[in-house]
Short mmCIF file of C-alpha atoms in Angstrom, two decimals:
data_model
loop_
_atom_site.label_atom_id
_atom_site.label_comp_id
_atom_site.label_asym_id
_atom_site.label_seq_id
_atom_site.Cartn_x
_atom_site.Cartn_y
_atom_site.Cartn_z
CA UNK A 1499 8.37 -18.29 11.05
CA UNK A 1500 9.65 -21.06 8.88
CA UNK A 1501 8.11 -21.47 5.53
CA UNK A 1502 5.65 -24.25 7.10
CA UNK A 1503 5.11 -22.16 10.27
CA UNK A 1504 1.88 -19.68 10.45
CA UNK A 1505 0.51 -16.79 12.69
CA UNK A 1506 -3.22 -16.06 12.64
CA UNK A 1507 -4.31 -12.86 14.17
CA UNK A 1508 -8.44 -12.80 15.04
CA UNK A 1509 -8.17 -9.81 17.72
CA UNK A 1510 -6.04 -6.99 18.61
CA UNK A 1511 -2.46 -5.86 17.65
CA UNK A 1512 -1.97 -2.59 19.38
CA UNK A 1513 1.92 -0.57 20.28
CA UNK A 1514 1.86 2.28 21.36
CA UNK A 1515 3.81 6.03 20.65
CA UNK A 1516 6.55 5.63 23.02
CA UNK A 1517 7.91 2.69 20.38
CA UNK A 1518 9.80 3.26 17.20
CA UNK A 1519 10.25 0.21 14.13
CA UNK A 1520 7.81 -1.67 15.52
CA UNK A 1521 6.36 -4.30 13.23
CA UNK A 1522 2.71 -6.21 13.97
CA UNK A 1523 3.49 -9.07 11.96
CA UNK A 1524 6.15 -10.78 10.73
CA UNK A 1525 7.06 -14.08 8.14
CA UNK A 1526 10.66 -14.85 7.02
CA UNK A 1527 11.83 -18.19 6.37
CA UNK A 1528 15.21 -20.16 5.08
CA UNK A 1529 13.19 -21.91 1.80
CA UNK A 1530 14.26 -21.47 -2.09
CA UNK A 1531 10.53 -21.18 -3.08
CA UNK A 1532 7.41 -19.09 -2.19
CA UNK A 1533 5.70 -20.76 0.86
CA UNK A 1534 2.36 -22.43 -0.78
CA UNK A 1535 0.27 -21.10 2.38
CA UNK A 1536 -0.29 -17.87 4.29
CA UNK A 1537 2.34 -17.67 7.04
CA UNK A 1538 0.40 -15.04 8.13
CA UNK A 1539 -2.86 -13.86 8.45
CA UNK A 1540 -4.88 -10.73 9.93
CA UNK A 1541 -8.23 -11.01 10.37
CA UNK A 1542 -8.36 -8.79 13.37
CA UNK A 1543 -7.03 -5.21 14.07
CA UNK A 1544 -3.15 -3.86 13.60
CA UNK A 1545 -2.82 -0.52 14.85
CA UNK A 1546 0.97 1.10 15.56
CA UNK A 1547 0.78 4.18 16.64
CA UNK A 1548 4.50 4.83 16.66
CA UNK A 1549 6.87 5.93 13.49
CA UNK A 1550 8.78 3.68 11.44
CA UNK A 1551 6.36 0.88 12.05
CA UNK A 1552 5.73 -1.98 9.74
CA UNK A 1553 1.93 -3.66 9.87
CA UNK A 1554 2.70 -6.79 7.92
CA UNK A 1555 6.25 -7.87 6.47
CA UNK A 1556 6.57 -10.78 3.82
CA UNK A 1557 10.03 -11.78 2.95
CA UNK A 1558 10.48 -13.26 -0.98
CA UNK A 1559 10.06 -16.81 0.66
CA UNK A 1560 6.84 -15.78 2.28
CA UNK A 1561 3.04 -15.77 1.86
CA UNK A 1562 0.76 -13.15 3.78
CA UNK A 1563 -3.35 -12.39 3.71
CA UNK A 1564 -5.00 -9.62 5.42
CA UNK A 1565 -9.11 -9.52 5.76
CA UNK A 1566 -9.07 -7.07 8.77
CA UNK A 1567 -7.72 -3.44 9.21
CA UNK A 1568 -4.40 -2.37 9.40
CA UNK A 1569 -3.20 1.29 11.23
CA UNK A 1570 -0.53 3.06 11.24
CA UNK A 1571 -0.65 6.68 12.82
CA UNK A 1572 2.47 7.32 14.14
CA UNK A 1573 4.26 10.84 13.22
CA UNK A 1574 7.85 12.32 12.26
CA UNK A 1575 9.62 14.25 15.08
CA UNK A 1576 9.26 17.98 14.93
CA UNK A 1577 12.14 20.59 14.78
CA UNK A 1578 12.45 23.47 16.77
CA UNK A 1579 10.48 25.42 13.85
CA UNK A 1580 7.56 22.95 14.52
CA UNK A 1581 8.24 21.47 10.82
CA UNK A 1582 7.06 17.57 11.62
CA UNK A 1583 9.54 15.29 10.15
CA UNK A 1584 9.77 11.55 8.11
CA UNK A 1585 7.56 8.92 9.43
CA UNK A 1586 8.45 6.40 7.08
CA UNK A 1587 5.61 3.46 8.25
CA UNK A 1588 4.26 0.96 5.96
CA UNK A 1589 1.31 -0.74 6.16
CA UNK A 1590 2.05 -3.85 4.33
CA UNK A 1591 5.63 -4.39 3.30
CA UNK A 1592 6.10 -7.66 0.68
CA UNK A 1593 8.46 -8.96 -0.91
CA UNK A 1594 6.91 -12.47 -1.44
CA UNK A 1595 3.41 -12.94 -2.07
CA UNK A 1596 0.31 -10.95 -0.27
CA UNK A 1597 -3.31 -11.05 -0.58
CA UNK A 1598 -4.88 -7.92 0.99
CA UNK A 1599 -8.53 -7.29 1.46
CA UNK A 1600 -10.11 -4.50 4.55
CA UNK A 1601 -8.57 -1.79 5.29
CA UNK A 1602 -5.72 0.19 5.84
CA UNK A 1603 -4.70 3.40 7.04
CA UNK A 1604 -1.69 5.06 6.99
CA UNK A 1605 0.01 8.20 7.76
CA UNK A 1606 2.90 10.42 7.65
CA UNK A 1607 5.69 11.49 5.12
CA UNK A 1608 7.49 8.96 3.50
CA UNK A 1609 5.43 6.09 4.22
CA UNK A 1610 3.27 3.28 2.12
CA UNK A 1611 -0.03 1.71 2.66
CA UNK A 1612 1.81 -1.19 0.53
CA UNK A 1613 5.45 -1.01 -0.60
CA UNK A 1614 5.87 -4.29 -2.41
CA UNK A 1615 8.45 -5.78 -3.99
CA UNK A 1616 7.06 -9.01 -5.10
CA UNK A 1617 3.22 -10.54 -5.91
CA UNK A 1618 0.58 -8.51 -4.71
CA UNK A 1619 -3.55 -8.96 -5.35
CA UNK A 1620 -5.98 -7.04 -3.89
CA UNK A 1621 -9.53 -8.58 -3.57
CA UNK A 1622 -12.64 -7.78 -2.29
CA UNK A 1623 -15.42 -9.62 -0.44
CA UNK A 1624 -18.55 -11.38 -2.19
CA UNK A 1625 -21.31 -9.28 -0.55
CA UNK A 1626 -22.36 -6.06 -2.40
CA UNK A 1627 -21.92 -3.68 0.42
CA UNK A 1628 -18.03 -5.23 1.05
CA UNK A 1629 -15.33 -2.57 0.07
CA UNK A 1630 -11.39 -2.52 0.41
CA UNK A 1631 -10.15 0.48 1.04
CA UNK A 1632 -6.85 2.41 1.22
CA UNK A 1633 -5.94 5.56 3.06
CA UNK A 1634 -2.61 7.42 2.92
CA UNK A 1635 -2.39 10.43 4.90
CA UNK A 1636 -0.30 13.52 5.51
CA UNK A 1637 1.94 12.73 2.71
CA UNK A 1638 2.03 8.92 2.60
CA UNK A 1639 1.61 7.07 -0.69
CA UNK A 1640 -1.55 4.33 -1.09
CA UNK A 1641 0.21 2.06 -3.37
CA UNK A 1642 3.95 1.28 -3.93
CA UNK A 1643 5.84 -1.24 -6.67
CA UNK A 1644 9.28 -1.14 -7.66
CA UNK A 1645 11.32 -3.74 -9.22
CA UNK A 1646 11.55 -6.02 -12.01
CA UNK A 1647 9.22 -8.71 -11.17
CA UNK A 1648 7.10 -6.50 -9.05
CA UNK A 1649 3.12 -6.45 -9.35
CA UNK A 1650 0.33 -5.18 -7.51
CA UNK A 1651 -3.16 -6.35 -9.22
CA UNK A 1652 -6.89 -5.40 -8.00
CA UNK A 1653 -9.45 -8.17 -8.69
CA UNK A 1654 -11.36 -5.59 -6.44
CA UNK A 1655 -13.34 -3.82 -9.33
CA UNK A 1656 -15.30 -0.69 -8.18
CA UNK A 1657 -15.09 -2.14 -4.64
CA UNK A 1658 -12.04 -0.61 -4.35
CA UNK A 1659 -11.44 2.56 -2.58
CA UNK A 1660 -8.24 4.50 -2.63
CA UNK A 1661 -8.07 7.73 -0.89
CA UNK A 1662 -5.19 10.79 -0.33
CA UNK A 1663 -5.35 13.35 2.01
CA UNK A 1664 -1.95 14.88 2.32
CA UNK A 1665 -2.82 17.49 4.61
CA UNK A 1666 -0.77 21.02 4.79
CA UNK A 1667 2.54 18.49 3.36
CA UNK A 1668 1.34 18.54 -0.08
CA UNK A 1669 3.11 15.35 -0.68
CA UNK A 1670 1.77 11.55 -1.31
CA UNK A 1671 0.32 10.01 -3.95
CA UNK A 1672 -2.70 7.19 -4.42
CA UNK A 1673 -0.32 4.93 -6.76
CA UNK A 1674 3.51 4.78 -7.48
CA UNK A 1675 5.67 2.92 -9.71
CA UNK A 1676 9.39 2.84 -10.68
CA UNK A 1677 12.15 0.78 -11.83
CA UNK A 1678 9.47 -1.88 -13.96
CA UNK A 1679 6.99 -2.51 -11.55
CA UNK A 1680 3.91 -2.93 -12.71
CA UNK A 1681 0.31 -1.95 -10.85
CA UNK A 1682 -3.24 -3.17 -12.44
CA UNK A 1683 -6.46 -1.36 -11.03
CA UNK A 1684 -9.39 -1.95 -13.11
CA UNK A 1685 -12.26 0.41 -11.91
CA UNK A 1686 -11.02 1.26 -9.24
CA UNK A 1687 -12.16 4.57 -7.06
CA UNK A 1688 -8.92 7.10 -6.73
CA UNK A 1689 -9.12 10.52 -4.88
CA UNK A 1690 -6.88 12.33 -4.06
CA UNK A 1691 -6.61 15.94 -2.00
CA UNK A 1692 -3.29 18.14 -2.02
CA UNK A 1693 -0.76 15.35 -3.11
CA UNK A 1694 2.21 15.92 -5.37
CA UNK A 1695 0.24 13.93 -8.15
CA UNK A 1696 -2.45 11.35 -8.62
CA UNK A 1697 -0.11 8.76 -9.58
CA UNK A 1698 3.09 8.07 -11.29
CA UNK A 1699 5.69 5.91 -13.30
CA UNK A 1700 9.07 6.07 -13.75
CA UNK A 1701 11.61 4.02 -16.22
CA UNK A 1702 10.94 2.23 -18.93
CA UNK A 1703 9.00 -0.77 -18.62
CA UNK A 1704 7.12 0.56 -15.88
CA UNK A 1705 3.39 0.39 -16.21
CA UNK A 1706 0.47 1.65 -14.27
CA UNK A 1707 -3.33 0.51 -16.18
CA UNK A 1708 -6.05 2.28 -14.29
CA UNK A 1709 -8.63 1.00 -17.47
CA UNK A 1710 -11.92 1.91 -16.56
CA UNK A 1711 -11.25 4.02 -12.91
CA UNK A 1712 -12.24 7.32 -11.38
CA UNK A 1713 -9.11 9.14 -10.72
CA UNK A 1714 -10.04 12.72 -8.89
CA UNK A 1715 -7.21 14.87 -8.28
CA UNK A 1716 -7.21 18.61 -6.62
CA UNK A 1717 -3.72 19.83 -5.94
CA UNK A 1718 -1.03 21.51 -7.69
CA UNK A 1719 0.73 18.37 -9.48
CA UNK A 1720 -0.44 15.96 -11.98
CA UNK A 1721 -3.53 13.66 -11.99
CA UNK A 1722 -1.34 10.84 -13.77
CA UNK A 1723 2.74 11.61 -14.46
CA UNK A 1724 5.61 9.85 -16.17
CA UNK A 1725 8.53 10.76 -16.50
CA UNK A 1726 8.67 9.68 -20.27
CA UNK A 1727 9.75 6.08 -19.93
CA UNK A 1728 6.80 4.56 -17.44
CA UNK A 1729 3.93 3.88 -19.03
CA UNK A 1730 -0.27 4.89 -17.70
CA UNK A 1731 -3.25 3.28 -19.01
CA UNK A 1732 -6.03 5.14 -18.70
CA UNK A 1733 -8.64 3.50 -21.28
CA UNK A 1734 -12.20 4.49 -20.59
CA UNK A 1735 -10.99 6.16 -17.09
CA UNK A 1736 -12.34 8.93 -15.82
CA UNK A 1737 -10.04 11.82 -14.72
CA UNK A 1738 -11.82 14.67 -12.33
CA UNK A 1739 -9.87 17.85 -11.56
#
């Protein structure tokens, strides 16, 4: 759709296992500035069951929003030895501007809940019981931000829950940033079981800020890992191993 056009989903979008490279909703534009409206909005459910799928996609001049549920359950192919390959799913692929709340679940190796090279914010509802939940399973990573100017900022406080369940893969992280990407998650709840790390940063001017957050890590790697150039801020954070 164009810069001034929009597609809103209030019901259910489902794509079965028999397809690959499916996309739930997408916004592309021929403009030169980021749209001032939500070009794609999901208040319902997006359920994609095939590998290499994208729940919601925005290009660099488009804007998206989710308050509903997104689930990508596709798995990679199985080789003759029984090894499961990469799923390469992305819940939200954002190059422009995106606001996320609600629920997001993504499965499989080389998959990401939110893959961000633009500007993304994480929110939560105003009711006391409202939560924003991101779950990554079987090798997937919860949040991934890459590139100069790319930011993911949570305004959800302790209403944000990020869970990683690596299964037998021993891969995946809760939060990953590289190449000057920046991720700010104050007072968030992060729980990683079996992943390669809890959070990780690579490259100079890259930053993950977990001020006041709780990070639980049960695995063979590191709760918080930097290559020596990336920065991780853990002021008043609680790390449980």
